[in-house]
Coordinates of C-alpha atoms in Angstrom, one line a residue:
Chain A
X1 CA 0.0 0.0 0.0
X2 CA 2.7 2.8 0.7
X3 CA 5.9 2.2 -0.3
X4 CA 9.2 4.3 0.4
X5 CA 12.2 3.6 -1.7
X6 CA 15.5 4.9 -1.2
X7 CA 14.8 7.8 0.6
X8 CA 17.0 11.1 1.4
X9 CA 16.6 14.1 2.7
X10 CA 19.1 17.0 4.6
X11 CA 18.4 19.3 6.9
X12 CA 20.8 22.6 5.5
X13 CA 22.9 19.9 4.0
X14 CA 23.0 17.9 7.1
X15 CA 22.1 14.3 6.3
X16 CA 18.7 13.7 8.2
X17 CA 17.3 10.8 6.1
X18 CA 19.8 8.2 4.3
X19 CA 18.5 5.8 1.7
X20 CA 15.6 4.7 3.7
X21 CA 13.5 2.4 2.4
X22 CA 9.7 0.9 4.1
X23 CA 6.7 -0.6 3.1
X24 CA 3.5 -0.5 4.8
X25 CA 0.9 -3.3 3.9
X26 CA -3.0 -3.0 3.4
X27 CA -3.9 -3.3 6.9
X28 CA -1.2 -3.9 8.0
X29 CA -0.1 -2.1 11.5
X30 CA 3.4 -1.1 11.3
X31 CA 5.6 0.5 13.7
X32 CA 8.3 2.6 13.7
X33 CA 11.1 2.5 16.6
X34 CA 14.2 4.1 17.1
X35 CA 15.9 6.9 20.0
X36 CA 15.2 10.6 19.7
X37 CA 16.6 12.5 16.7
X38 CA 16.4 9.1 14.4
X39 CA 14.7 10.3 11.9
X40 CA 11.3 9.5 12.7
X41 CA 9.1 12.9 12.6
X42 CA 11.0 13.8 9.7
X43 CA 10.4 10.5 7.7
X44 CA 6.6 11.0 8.7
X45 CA 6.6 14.8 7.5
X46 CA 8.8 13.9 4.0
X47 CA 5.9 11.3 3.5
X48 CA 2.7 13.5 4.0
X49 CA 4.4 16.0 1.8
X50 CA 5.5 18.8 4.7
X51 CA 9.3 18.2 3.8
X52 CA 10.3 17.3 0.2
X53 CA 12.8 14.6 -0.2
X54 CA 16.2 15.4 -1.9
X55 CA 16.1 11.9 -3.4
X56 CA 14.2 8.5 -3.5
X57 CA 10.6 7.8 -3.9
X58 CA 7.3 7.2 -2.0
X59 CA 4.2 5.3 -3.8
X60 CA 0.7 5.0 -2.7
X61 CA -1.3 2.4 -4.2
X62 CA 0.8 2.8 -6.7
X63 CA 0.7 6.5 -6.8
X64 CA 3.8 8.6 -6.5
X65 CA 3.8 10.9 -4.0
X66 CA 7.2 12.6 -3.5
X67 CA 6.3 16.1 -5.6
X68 CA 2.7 16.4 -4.0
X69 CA 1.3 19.0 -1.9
X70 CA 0.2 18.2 1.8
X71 CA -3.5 18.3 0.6
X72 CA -3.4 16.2 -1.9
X73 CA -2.4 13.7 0.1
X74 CA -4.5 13.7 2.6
X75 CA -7.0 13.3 -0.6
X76 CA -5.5 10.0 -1.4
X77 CA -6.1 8.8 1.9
X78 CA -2.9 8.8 3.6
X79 CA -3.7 10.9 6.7
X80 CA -0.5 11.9 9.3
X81 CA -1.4 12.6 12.9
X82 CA 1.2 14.9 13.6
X83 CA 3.6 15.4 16.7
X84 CA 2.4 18.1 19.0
X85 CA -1.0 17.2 17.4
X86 CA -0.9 20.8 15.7
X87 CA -4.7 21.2 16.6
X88 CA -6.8 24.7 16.2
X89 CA -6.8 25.7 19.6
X90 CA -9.1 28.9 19.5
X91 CA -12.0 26.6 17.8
X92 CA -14.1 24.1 19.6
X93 CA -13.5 20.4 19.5
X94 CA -16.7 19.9 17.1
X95 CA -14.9 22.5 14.5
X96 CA -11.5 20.5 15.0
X97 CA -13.1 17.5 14.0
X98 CA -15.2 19.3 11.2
X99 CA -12.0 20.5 9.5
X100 CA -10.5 17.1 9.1
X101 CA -13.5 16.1 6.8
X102 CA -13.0 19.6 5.0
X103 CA -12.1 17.8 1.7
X104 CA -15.4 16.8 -0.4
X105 CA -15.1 13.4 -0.2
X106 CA -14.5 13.5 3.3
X107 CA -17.3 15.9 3.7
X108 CA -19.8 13.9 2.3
X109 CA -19.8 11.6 5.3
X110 CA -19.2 13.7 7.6
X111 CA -22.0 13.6 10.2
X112 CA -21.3 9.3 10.3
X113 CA -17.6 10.1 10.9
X114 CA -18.7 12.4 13.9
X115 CA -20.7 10.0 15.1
X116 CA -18.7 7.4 14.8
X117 CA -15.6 9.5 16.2
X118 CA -17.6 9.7 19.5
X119 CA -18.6 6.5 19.5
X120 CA -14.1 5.6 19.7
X121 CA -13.8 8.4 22.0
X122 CA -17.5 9.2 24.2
X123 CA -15.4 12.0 26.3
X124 CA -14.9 14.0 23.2
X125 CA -19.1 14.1 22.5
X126 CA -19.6 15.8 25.8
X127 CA -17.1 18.3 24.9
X128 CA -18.0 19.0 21.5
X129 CA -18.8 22.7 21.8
X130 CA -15.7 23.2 24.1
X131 CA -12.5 25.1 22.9
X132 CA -9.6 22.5 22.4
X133 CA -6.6 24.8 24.1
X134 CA -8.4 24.5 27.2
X135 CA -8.9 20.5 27.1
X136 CA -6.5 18.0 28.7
X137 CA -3.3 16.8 27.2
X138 CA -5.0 13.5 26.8
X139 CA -8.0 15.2 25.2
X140 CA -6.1 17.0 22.7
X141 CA -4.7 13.6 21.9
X142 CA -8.1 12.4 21.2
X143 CA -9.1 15.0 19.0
X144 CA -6.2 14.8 16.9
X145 CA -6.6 11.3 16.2
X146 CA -10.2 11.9 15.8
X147 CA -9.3 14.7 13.6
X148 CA -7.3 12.1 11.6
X149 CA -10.1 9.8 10.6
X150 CA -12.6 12.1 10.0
X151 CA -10.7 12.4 6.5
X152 CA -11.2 9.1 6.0
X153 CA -7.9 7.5 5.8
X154 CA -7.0 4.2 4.4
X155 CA -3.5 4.5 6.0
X156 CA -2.9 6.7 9.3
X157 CA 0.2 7.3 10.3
X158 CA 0.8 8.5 14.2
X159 CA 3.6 10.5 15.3
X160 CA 4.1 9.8 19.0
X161 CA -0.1 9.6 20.0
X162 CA 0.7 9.0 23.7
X163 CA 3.7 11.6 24.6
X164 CA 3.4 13.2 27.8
X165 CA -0.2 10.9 28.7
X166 CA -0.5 8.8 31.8
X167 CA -0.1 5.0 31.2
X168 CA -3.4 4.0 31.6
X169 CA -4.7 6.5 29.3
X170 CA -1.9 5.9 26.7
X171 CA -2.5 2.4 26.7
X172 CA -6.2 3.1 25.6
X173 CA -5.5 5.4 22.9
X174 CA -3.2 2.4 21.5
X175 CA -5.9 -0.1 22.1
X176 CA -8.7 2.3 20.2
X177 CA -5.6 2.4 17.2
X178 CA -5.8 -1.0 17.2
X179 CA -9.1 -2.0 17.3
X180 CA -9.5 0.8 14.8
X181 CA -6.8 -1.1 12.4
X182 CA -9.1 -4.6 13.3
X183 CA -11.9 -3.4 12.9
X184 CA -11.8 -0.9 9.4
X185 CA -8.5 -2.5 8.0
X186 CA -6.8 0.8 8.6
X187 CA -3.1 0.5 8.1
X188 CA -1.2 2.3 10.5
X189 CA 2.4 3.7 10.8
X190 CA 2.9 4.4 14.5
X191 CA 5.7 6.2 16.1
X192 CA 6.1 5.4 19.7
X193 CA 8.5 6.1 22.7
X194 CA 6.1 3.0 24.4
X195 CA 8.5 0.2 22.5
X196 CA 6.9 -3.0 24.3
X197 CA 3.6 -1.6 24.0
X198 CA 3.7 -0.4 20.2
X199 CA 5.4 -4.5 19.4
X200 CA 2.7 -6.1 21.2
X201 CA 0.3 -4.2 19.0
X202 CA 1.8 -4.2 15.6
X203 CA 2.5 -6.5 12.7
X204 CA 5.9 -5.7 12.1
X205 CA 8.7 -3.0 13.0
X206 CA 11.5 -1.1 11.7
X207 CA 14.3 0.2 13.7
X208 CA 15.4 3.9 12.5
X209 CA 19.2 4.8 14.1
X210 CA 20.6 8.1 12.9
X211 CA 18.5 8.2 9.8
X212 CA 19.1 4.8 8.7
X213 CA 16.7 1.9 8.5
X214 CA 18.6 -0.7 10.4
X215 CA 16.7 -3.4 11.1
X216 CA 13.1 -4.8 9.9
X217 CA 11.4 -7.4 11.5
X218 CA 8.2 -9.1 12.6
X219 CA 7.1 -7.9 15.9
X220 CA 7.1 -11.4 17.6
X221 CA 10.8 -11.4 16.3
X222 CA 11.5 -8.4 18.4
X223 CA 9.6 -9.1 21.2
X224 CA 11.2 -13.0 21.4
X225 CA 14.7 -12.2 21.2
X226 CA 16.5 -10.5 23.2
X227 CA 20.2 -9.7 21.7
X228 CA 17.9 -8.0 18.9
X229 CA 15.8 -5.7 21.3
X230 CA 19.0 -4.9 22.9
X231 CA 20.9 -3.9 20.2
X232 CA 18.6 -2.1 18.3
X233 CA 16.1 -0.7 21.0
X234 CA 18.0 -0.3 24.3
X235 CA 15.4 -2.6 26.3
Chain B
X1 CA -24.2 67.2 27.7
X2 CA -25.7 68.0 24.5
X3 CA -22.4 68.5 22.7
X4 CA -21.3 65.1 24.3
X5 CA -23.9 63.0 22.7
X6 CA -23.3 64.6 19.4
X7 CA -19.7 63.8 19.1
X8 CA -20.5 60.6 21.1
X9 CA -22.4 59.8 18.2
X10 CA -20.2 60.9 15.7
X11 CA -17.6 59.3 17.0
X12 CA -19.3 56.0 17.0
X13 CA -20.1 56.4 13.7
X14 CA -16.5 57.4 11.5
X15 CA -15.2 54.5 14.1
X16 CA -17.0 51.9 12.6
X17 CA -15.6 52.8 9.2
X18 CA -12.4 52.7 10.8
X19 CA -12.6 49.5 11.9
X20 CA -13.8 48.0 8.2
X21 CA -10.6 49.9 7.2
X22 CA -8.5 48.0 9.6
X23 CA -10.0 44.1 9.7
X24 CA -9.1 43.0 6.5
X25 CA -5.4 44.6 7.0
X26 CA -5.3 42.2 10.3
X27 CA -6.8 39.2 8.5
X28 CA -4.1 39.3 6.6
X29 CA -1.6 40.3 9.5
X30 CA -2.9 36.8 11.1
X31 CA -3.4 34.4 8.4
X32 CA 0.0 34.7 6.6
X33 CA 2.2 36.9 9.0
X34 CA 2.5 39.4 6.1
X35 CA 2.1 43.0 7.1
X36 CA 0.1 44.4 4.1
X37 CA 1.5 47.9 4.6
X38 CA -0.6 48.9 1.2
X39 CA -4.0 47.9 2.4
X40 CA -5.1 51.4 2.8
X41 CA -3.8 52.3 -1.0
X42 CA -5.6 49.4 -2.2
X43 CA -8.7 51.4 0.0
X44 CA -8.0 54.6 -1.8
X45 CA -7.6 53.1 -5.2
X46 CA -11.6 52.2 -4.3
X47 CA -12.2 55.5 -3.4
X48 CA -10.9 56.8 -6.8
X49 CA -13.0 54.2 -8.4
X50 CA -16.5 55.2 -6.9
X51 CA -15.4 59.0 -7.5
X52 CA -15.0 58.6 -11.2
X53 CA -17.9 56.3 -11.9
X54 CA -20.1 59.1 -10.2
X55 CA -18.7 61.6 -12.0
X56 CA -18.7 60.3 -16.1
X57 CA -21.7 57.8 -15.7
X58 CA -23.3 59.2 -12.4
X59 CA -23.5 56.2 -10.9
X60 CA -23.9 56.3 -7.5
X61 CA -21.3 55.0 -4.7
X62 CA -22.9 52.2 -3.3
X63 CA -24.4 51.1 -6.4
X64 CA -21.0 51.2 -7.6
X65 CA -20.0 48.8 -4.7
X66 CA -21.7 45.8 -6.9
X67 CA -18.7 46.3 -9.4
X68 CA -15.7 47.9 -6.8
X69 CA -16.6 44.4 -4.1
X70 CA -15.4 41.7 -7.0
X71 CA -12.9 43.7 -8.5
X72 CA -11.1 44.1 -5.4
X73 CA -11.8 40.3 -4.5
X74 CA -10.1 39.7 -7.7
X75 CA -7.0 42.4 -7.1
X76 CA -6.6 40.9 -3.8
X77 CA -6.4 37.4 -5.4
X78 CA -3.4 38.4 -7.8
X79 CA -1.8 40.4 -5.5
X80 CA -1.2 37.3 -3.3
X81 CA -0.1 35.3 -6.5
X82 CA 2.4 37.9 -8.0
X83 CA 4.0 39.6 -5.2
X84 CA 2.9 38.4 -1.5
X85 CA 3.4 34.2 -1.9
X86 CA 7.1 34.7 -4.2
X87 CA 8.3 36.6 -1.7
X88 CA 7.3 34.6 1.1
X89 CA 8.9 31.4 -0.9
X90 CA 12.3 33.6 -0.6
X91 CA 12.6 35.0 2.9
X92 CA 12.2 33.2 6.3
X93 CA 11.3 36.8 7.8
X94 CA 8.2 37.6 5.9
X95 CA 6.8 40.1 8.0
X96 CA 9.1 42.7 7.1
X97 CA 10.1 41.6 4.1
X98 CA 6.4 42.1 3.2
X99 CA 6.3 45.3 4.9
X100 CA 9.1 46.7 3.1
X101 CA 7.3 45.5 -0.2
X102 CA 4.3 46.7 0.1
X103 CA 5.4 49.8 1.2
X104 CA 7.2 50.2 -1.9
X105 CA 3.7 49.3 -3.4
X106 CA 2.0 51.7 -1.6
X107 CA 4.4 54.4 -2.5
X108 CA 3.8 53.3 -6.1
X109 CA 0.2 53.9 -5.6
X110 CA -0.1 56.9 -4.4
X111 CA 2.4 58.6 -6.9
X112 CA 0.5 56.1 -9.8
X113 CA -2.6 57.8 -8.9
X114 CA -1.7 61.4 -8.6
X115 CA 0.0 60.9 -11.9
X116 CA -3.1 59.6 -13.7
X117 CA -5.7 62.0 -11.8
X118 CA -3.8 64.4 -10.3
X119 CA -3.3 64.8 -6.9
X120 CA -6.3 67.4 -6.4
X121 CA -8.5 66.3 -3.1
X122 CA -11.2 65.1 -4.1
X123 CA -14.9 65.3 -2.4
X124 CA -18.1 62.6 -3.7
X125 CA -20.9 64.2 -4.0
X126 CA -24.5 62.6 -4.4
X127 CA -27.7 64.0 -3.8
X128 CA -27.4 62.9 0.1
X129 CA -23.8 64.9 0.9
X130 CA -24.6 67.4 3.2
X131 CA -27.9 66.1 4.2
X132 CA -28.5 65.4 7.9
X133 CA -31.4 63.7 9.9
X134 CA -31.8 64.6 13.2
X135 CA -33.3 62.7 16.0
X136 CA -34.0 63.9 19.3
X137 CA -31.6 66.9 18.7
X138 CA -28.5 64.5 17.7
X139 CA -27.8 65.9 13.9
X140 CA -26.5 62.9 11.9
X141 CA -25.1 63.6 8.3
X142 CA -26.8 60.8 6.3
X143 CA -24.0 59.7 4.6
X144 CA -22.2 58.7 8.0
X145 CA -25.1 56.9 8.7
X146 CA -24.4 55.2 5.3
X147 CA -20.9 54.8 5.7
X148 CA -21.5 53.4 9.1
X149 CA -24.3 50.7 7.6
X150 CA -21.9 50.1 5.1
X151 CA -18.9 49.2 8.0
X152 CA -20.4 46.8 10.2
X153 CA -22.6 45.3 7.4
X154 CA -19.0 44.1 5.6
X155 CA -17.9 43.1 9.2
X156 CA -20.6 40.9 10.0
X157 CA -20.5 39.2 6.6
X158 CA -16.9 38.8 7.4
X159 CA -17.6 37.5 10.9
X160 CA -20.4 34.7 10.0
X161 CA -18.3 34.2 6.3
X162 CA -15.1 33.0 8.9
X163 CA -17.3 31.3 11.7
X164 CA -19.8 29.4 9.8
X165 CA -18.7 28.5 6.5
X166 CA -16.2 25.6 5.9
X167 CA -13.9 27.8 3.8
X168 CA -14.2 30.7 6.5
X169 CA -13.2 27.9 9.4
X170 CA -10.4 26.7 7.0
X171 CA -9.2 30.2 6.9
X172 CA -9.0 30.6 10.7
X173 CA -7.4 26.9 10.8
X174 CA -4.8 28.6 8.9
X175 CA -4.0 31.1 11.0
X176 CA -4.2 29.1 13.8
X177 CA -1.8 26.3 12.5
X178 CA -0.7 26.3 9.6
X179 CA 1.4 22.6 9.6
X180 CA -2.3 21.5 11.2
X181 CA -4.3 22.8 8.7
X182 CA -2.6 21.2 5.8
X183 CA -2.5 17.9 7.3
X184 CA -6.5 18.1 7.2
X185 CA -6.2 18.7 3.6
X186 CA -6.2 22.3 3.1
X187 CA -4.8 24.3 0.3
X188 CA -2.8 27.0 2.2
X189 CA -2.4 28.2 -1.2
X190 CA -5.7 28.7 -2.4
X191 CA -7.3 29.5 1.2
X192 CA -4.3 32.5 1.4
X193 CA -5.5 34.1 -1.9
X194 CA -9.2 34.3 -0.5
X195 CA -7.8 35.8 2.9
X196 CA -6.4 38.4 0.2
X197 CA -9.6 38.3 -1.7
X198 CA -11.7 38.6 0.9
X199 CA -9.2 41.9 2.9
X200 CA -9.1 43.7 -0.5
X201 CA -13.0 43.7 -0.5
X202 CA -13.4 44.8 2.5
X203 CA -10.8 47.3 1.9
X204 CA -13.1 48.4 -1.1
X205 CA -16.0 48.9 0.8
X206 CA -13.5 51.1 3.3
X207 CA -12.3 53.1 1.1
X208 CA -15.9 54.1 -0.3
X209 CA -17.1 54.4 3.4
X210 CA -14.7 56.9 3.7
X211 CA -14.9 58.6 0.3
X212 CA -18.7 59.5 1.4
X213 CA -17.9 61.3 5.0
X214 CA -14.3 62.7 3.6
X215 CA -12.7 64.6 1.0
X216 CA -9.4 62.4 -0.3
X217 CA -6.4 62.8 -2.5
X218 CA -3.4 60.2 -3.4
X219 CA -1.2 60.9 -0.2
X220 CA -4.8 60.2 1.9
X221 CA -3.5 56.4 1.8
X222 CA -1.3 57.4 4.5
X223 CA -3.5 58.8 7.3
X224 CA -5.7 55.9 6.6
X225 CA -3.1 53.4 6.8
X226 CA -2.6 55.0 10.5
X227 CA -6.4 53.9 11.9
X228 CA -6.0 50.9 9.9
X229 CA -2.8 50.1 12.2
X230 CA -4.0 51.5 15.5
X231 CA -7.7 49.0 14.9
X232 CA -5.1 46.1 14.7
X233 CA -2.8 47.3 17.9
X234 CA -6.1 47.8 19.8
X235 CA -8.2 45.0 18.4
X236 CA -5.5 42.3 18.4
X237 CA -4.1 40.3 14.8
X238 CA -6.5 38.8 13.3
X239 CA -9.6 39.4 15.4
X240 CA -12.4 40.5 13.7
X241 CA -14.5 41.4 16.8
X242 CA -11.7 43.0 18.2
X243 CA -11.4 45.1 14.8
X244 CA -14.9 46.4 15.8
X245 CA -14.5 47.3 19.4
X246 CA -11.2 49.3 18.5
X247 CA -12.4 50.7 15.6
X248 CA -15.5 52.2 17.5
X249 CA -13.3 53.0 20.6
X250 CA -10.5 55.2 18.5
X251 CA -14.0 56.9 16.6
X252 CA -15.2 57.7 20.1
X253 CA -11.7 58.8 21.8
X254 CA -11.0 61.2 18.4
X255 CA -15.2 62.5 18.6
X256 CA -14.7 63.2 22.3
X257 CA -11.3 64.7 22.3
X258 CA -12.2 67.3 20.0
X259 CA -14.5 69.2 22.7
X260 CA -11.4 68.8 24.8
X261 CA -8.7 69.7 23.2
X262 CA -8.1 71.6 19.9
X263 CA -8.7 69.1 17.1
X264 CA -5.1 69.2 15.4
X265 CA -3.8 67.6 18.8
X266 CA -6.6 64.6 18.8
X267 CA -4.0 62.6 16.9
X268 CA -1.6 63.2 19.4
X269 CA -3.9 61.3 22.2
X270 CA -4.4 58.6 20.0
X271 CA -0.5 57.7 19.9
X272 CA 0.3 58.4 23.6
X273 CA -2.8 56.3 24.2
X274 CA -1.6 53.4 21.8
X275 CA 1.8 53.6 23.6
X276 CA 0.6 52.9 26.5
X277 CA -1.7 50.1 25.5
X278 CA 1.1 48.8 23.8
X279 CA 2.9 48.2 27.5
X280 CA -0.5 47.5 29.0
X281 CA -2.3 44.8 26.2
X282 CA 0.4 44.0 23.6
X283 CA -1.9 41.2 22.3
X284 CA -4.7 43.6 22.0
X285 CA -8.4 44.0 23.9
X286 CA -9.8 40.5 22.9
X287 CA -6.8 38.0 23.1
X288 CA -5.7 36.2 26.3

C-alpha cells in the first residue's frame, strides 16, 4: 500500500534521512522505533508531503507521492497525525473534527464520521462545543486522532499519540488504534516512545538509528529475542 | 451634555468605518504573518473608483459597490499570487520583508494615482452629501449613517463568512496552524489568496465608506493606513471582533477629544494612548 524507496533528505545539508527504504501493507499495522533525533518525525513529514525529499521515492497504491502537496495527500487517503498534534486551539473540539472532513469526499460523510468518532472516544461528544486549548493533554490527543479519521484515511500514520499521557490513558488510545486497524483495515504507521507496548500491537517494526533503517522485522521477532531488542532498541 | 452626545455619536459612527478599514489589514496580518502595509492604497484606489464612476456615468457609490466588491476580490487574489506568496517562498522573515514590499507598493500607488488623476483632493458628491437627519436633537449627516451601515454590514458578513462556512473555518485553521491545517487537507495556497480576496474587498467597501464622509487625495493612503494600524494594535491580529471594538473606541476617543482639546492635537492622544496600551495589552483588547 505505501511504499518508500531509497529515501533522502538533509536538513541545511545535514544528512537527516539516508536511503531509507519501508513498506506498509494494506492493513497492516506497522511501527516505527528508534531513539530521539532518528529520523522518525522527519520521515513522517517527508511522506505526508510537509518536507520534500532530496532523493528516492514514495508510492501510494501505486501512486507517487514525493512532488505532492500536503492536501493532496490527505485526498489519497494517507492521513498523518502529527507530533504536537498541531490542533486549532481557538476553535471548539466539534470545529477540529469538522476540518478534518474539510475535503469533499470526506465531507460527504461527515455527520457518520462524527458519530462514529464519539462512539471511539464518548469524552470527546460531551465536549463538543468546548474550545480544544483548554482541554487536557489526553484530550487533545483524542481530538487529533479523531481529527485524523474524520478524513477518511486508508493508512494513518501516528507520530508519538501518547507523549506526555499517563499509562493508563496511553495504553487506551493504543488499544482504540488497534481495534481501529481490526476493525476498518486501517493501516497504521505508528511512532512510539512505548516500545513494548507499540510490538505487542503491531505487525511488524522497523528500527530507525541516525537516519538509517537498520533493522526490519516481525514484531514477535522483536519481542522473542532478546540480543535483537538490545541492540537495536535499548530494552 | 448635549455636545457630548453629538460627538459621542459621531464618533461611533466614523469608528465603525475605521474598523472595516483595519480588519481585512489584520486578517491578513494573522493568516500569513504578512504585514500588508498597502492595504489602505488598495482602500483609496476604491475611493478613486466610486469618485469617477459618479462623475462620467453618475453612478452612485454604493451602487457602484456591486462592481468595486469583486474587482477588489479579484485584485486581492493576484496580489497574493504575483507579489505576496514569491516573496514569502524567498525570505524566512516575511513580516518585514512584506512590509518593506508593500510599502514600496503603496508608494507606487499613491504617486500612480496622482499621476493619472492628479493629486487634487477630491470630495463625492451625491444627492445625500450634506444632508442630515436629526433625531431627538442628535444631527446625523446621512452619509455617515451610510458609511456606518456600510462598515459593520461588511464586518458581519466577514464575521459569519469565517465562523460558519467551511472555507471561512479553513481560513482561521490557517492562521491558527498552519502545519495542522494542511495535514486536514487544506490548500494554504488557495485559502491565502481568498484571505487576500476577501481583505481587499473589505478594503473596497473602506475606502468608499470613507470617500462619502471625507474629501481624499493620493497621499490620503497614509492617514488611513494609520487607523487601519491602531484598529489592529487595539483589536488584536486577526480578530475581527476585536477590529470592531477598537475601531468604535478610536471613533469615540478622536469624537470626544475634540470638545477637549483643539482638534489638530486629537492625533496626538491617539499615539500616547496606543503607547501605552502597547505596555498594558500588547496582544490587543480581545486576546488572552
Amino acid at each position: 500500500m505505501l511504499e518508500v524507496r531509497d529515501l533522502s533528505f538533509r536538513y541545511d545539508a545535514q544528512p537527516a534521512i539516508v536511503d531509507v527504504s519501508l513498506a506498509v501493507q494494506q492493513g497492516e499495522f506497522v511501527a516505527l522505533l528508534g531513539s530521539n533525533g532518528a529520523g522518525k518525525t522527519t520521515l513522517l513529514r517527508i511522506i505526508s508531503g510537509l518536507l520534500r525529499p532530496a532523493s528516492g521515492t514514495i508510492a501510494f497504491d501505486g501512486q507517487r507521492l514525493d512532488s505532492l502537496q500536503p492536501h493532496r495527500i490527505c485526498d489519497l487517503g494517507l492521513v498523518h497525525v502529527p507530533e504536537g498534534r498541531q490542533l486549532f486551539p481557538s476553535m471548539t473540539v466539534r470545529e477540529n473534527l469538522e476540518l478534518g472532513a474539510y475535503l469533499p469526499a470526506a465531507r460527504r460523510h461527515l455527520a457518520a464520521s462524527l458519530e462514529y468518532v464519539i462512539h471511539l472516544f464518548p469524552k470527546l461528544g460531551a465536549r463538543l462545543g468546548q474550545l480544544v486549548g483548554t482541554l487536557s493533554g489526553g484530550e487533545q490527543q483524542m481530538v487529533a486522532i479523531g481529527r485524523g479519521l474524520m478524513a477518511g484515511p486508508r493508512l494513518l500514520m501516528l507520530d508519538e499519540p501518547t507523549l506526555g499521557l499517563s499509562p493508563a490513558l496511553a495504553t487506551e488510545i493504543l488499544h482504540t488504534v488497534r481495534q481501529l486497524n481490526k476493525e476498518r483495515s486501517l493501516g497504521v504507521l505508528l511512532v512510539s516512545q512505548d516500545v513494548v507496548q507499540a510490538l505487542q500491537l503491531a505487525h511488524s517494526a522497523y528500527v530507525l538509528q541516525n537516519g538509517r533503517m537498520v533493522r526490519h522485522g516481525t514484531a514477535e521477532e522483536f519481542l522473542g529475542d532478546e540480543s535483537l531488542r538490545q541492540a537495536y532498541l535499548g530494552i | 451634555m448635549y455636545q457630548v452626545t453629538q460627538s459621542l455619536v459621531s464618533g461611533i459612527l466614523t469608528g465603525g468605518i475605521f474598523a472595516l478599514l483595519g480588519v481585512g489589514f489584520s486578517l491578513t496580518w494573522g493568516v500569513t504573518r504578512a504585514i500588508n502595509v498597502a492595504h489602505a492604497a488598495f482602500a483609496v484606489i476604491a475611493a478613486y473608483v466610486a469618485y469617477w464612476l459618479l462623475q462620467m456615468f453618475h453612478v452612485d457609490p454604493l451602487l457602484a459597490l456591486v462592481l468595486i466588491v469583486p474587482l477588489m476580490f479579484s485584485l486581492g487574489v493576484a496580489f497574493h499570487r504575483t507579489l505576496i506568496k514569491p516573496t514569502g517562498e524567498r525570505t524566512h522573515d516575511l513580516e518585514l520583508a512584506s512590509m518593506m514590499l508593500t510599502f514600496g507598493l503603496a508608494a507606487a500607488i499613491e504617486n500612480g494615482i496622482a499621476y493619472v488623476w492628479s493629486p487634487d483632493p477630491r470630495v463625492i458628491n451625491t444627492v445625500y452629501t450634506g444632508k442630515a437627519l436629526s433625531i431627538a436633537g442628535i444631527s446625523m449627516p446621512i452619509a455617515h449613517i451610510l458609511g456606518f451601515g456600510l462598515a459593520l454590514a461588511t464586518i458581519a458578513a466577514l464575521y459569519f463568512y469565517l465562523e460558519r462556512t467551511f472555507t471561512g473555518k479553513a481560513v482561521r485553521a490557517v492562521w491558527q496552524n498552519r502545519v495542522g491545517a494542511a495535514l486536514c487537507g487544506i490548500d494554504l495556497e488557495r485559502v491565502t489568496s481568498i484571505t487576500y480576496g476577501l481583505a481587499l474587498a473589505s478594503a473596497g467597501v473602506a475606502g468608499v465608506a470613507m470617500a462619502l464622509i471625507y474629501t481624499f487625495d493620493p497621499a490620503t493612503q497614509f492617514s488611513w493606513l494609520i487607523y487601519a494600524f491602531l484598529v489592529v494594535i487595539f483589536g488584536g491580529v486577526g480578530s475581527v471582533l476585536g477590529s470592531l471594538l477598537a475601531g468604535l473606541f478610536i471613533g469615540i476617543v478622536l469624537g470626544l477629544s475634540g470638545l477637549l482639546i483643539p482638534f489638530a492635537w486629537s492625533n496626538l492622544l491617539l499615539f500616547a494612548m496606543l503607547i501605552a496600551f502597547l505596555f498594558w495589552r500588547p496582544t490587543g483588547l480581545l486576546r488572552r
